[in-house]
Tab-separated table of C-alpha atoms in Angstrom:
chain	number	residue	atom	x	y	z
H	9	MET	CA	60.622	-8.132	63.412
H	10	GLN	CA	57.855	-9.640	61.324
H	11	VAL	CA	55.370	-9.534	64.227
H	12	ASN	CA	56.126	-5.825	64.720
H	13	ARG	CA	55.692	-5.200	60.972
H	14	ASP	CA	52.345	-7.047	60.985
H	15	ASP	CA	51.191	-4.973	63.960
H	16	GLU	CA	52.040	-1.749	62.044
H	17	ILE	CA	50.168	-2.979	58.974
H	18	ARG	CA	47.196	-4.033	61.077
H	19	ALA	CA	47.015	-0.603	62.780
H	20	ARG	CA	47.271	1.212	59.442
H	21	ALA	CA	44.654	-1.083	57.830
H	22	TYR	CA	42.331	-0.440	60.760
H	23	GLN	CA	42.867	3.299	60.364
H	24	LEU	CA	42.006	3.069	56.618
H	25	TRP	CA	38.924	0.970	57.440
H	26	GLU	CA	37.663	3.567	59.857
H	27	GLU	CA	38.392	6.456	57.499
H	28	GLU	CA	36.295	4.758	54.823
H	29	GLY	CA	33.309	4.357	57.112
H	30	ARG	CA	33.915	0.764	58.201
H	31	PRO	CA	32.827	-1.007	55.009
H	32	GLU	CA	32.401	-4.771	55.077
H	33	GLY	CA	34.361	-7.145	52.846
H	34	ARG	CA	37.366	-4.932	52.130
H	35	ALA	CA	39.859	-6.328	54.631
H	36	GLU	CA	42.262	-7.599	52.026
H	37	GLN	CA	42.288	-4.266	50.163
H	38	HIS	CA	42.903	-2.371	53.392
H	39	TRP	CA	45.728	-4.718	54.352
H	40	PHE	CA	47.323	-4.405	50.897
H	41	THR	CA	47.031	-0.559	50.897
H	42	ALA	CA	48.430	-0.322	54.415
H	43	ARG	CA	51.383	-2.565	53.528
H	44	GLU	CA	52.150	-0.522	50.413
H	45	ALA	CA	51.929	2.780	52.270
H	46	LEU	CA	54.278	1.643	55.025
H	47	SER	CA	56.762	0.318	52.482
H	48	VAL	CA	56.804	3.642	50.647
H	49	GLU	CA	57.249	5.590	53.895
H	50	GLU	CA	60.067	3.350	55.070
H	51	ASN	CA	62.025	3.472	51.796
H	52	GLN	CA	61.446	7.061	50.807
H	53	ASP	CA	64.978	8.143	51.816
H	54	THR	CA	66.500	5.686	49.341
H	55	THR	CA	64.803	7.482	46.414
H	56	TYR	CA	67.025	10.505	47.049
H	57	LEU	CA	70.234	8.585	46.523
H	58	PRO	CA	71.956	9.009	43.103
H	59	ILE	CA	71.932	6.041	40.780
H	60	ASP	CA	75.371	4.862	39.788
H	61	ASN	CA	75.026	3.257	36.381
H	62	GLY	CA	78.748	2.746	35.938
H	63	THR	CA	79.227	5.239	33.102
H	64	ASP	CA	80.953	8.568	33.259
H	65	ALA	CA	79.192	11.789	32.491
H	66	GLU	CA	79.565	13.349	29.033
H	67	PRO	CA	83.001	15.103	28.795
H	68	ILE	CA	82.906	18.901	28.901
H	69	GLU	CA	84.548	19.024	25.464
H	70	ALA	CA	81.434	17.559	23.883
H	71	VAL	CA	79.260	20.263	25.488
H	72	GLU	CA	81.654	23.066	24.492
H	73	ASN	CA	81.797	21.935	20.885
H	74	ALA	CA	78.071	21.545	20.522
H	75	GLY	CA	77.732	25.109	19.156
H	76	GLU	CA	80.152	24.471	16.267
H	77	PHE	CA	77.807	22.225	14.367
H	78	PRO	CA	75.366	23.549	11.784
H	79	THR	CA	71.628	23.632	12.325
H	80	LEU	CA	69.308	20.946	10.988
H	81	THR	CA	67.863	23.306	8.309
H	82	ASP	CA	69.642	23.885	5.028
H	83	GLN	CA	71.126	27.302	4.438
H	84	GLY	CA	68.547	28.028	1.731
H	85	GLU	CA	65.701	27.381	4.169
H	86	GLN	CA	66.922	30.077	6.500
H	87	ARG	CA	65.924	32.913	4.072
H	88	LEU	CA	62.454	34.233	3.691
H	89	PRO	CA	60.726	33.433	0.396
H	90	ARG	CA	60.218	36.427	-1.944
H	91	ARG	CA	57.219	37.176	-4.047
H	92	SER	CA	57.457	37.180	-7.766
H	93	LYS	CA	56.991	40.485	-9.653
H	94	ARG	CA	53.707	39.225	-11.098
H	95	ASP	CA	52.255	38.804	-7.538
H	96	ASP	CA	53.402	42.354	-6.626
H	97	GLU	CA	51.628	43.905	-9.634
H	98	SER	CA	48.296	42.284	-8.848
H	99	LEU	CA	48.087	43.789	-5.329
H	100	PRO	CA	46.838	47.361	-4.681
H	101	ALA	CA	49.529	49.990	-4.053
H	102	ASN	CA	48.649	50.521	-0.334
H	103	SER	CA	48.815	46.891	0.807
């Protein structure tokens, strides 16, 4: 099994070497990149499996009751501020 795996890595590393224009002195980098690429391709299907962390999902009652709680702002902050009468008198009539 290991020999077959090494042959696959060697073929992929050779392909990478040729795609890069056959540079000298990068054999280790090509080998590492080929090994990583093959590992990702082989294990891609396992990334689609759900993760079971041992805890149950949040009960539906918690979601249903979420709307019953007040907002984070105080009730006084929900109203628009009003101008004082002195500010109103200083502005022109058509503003």
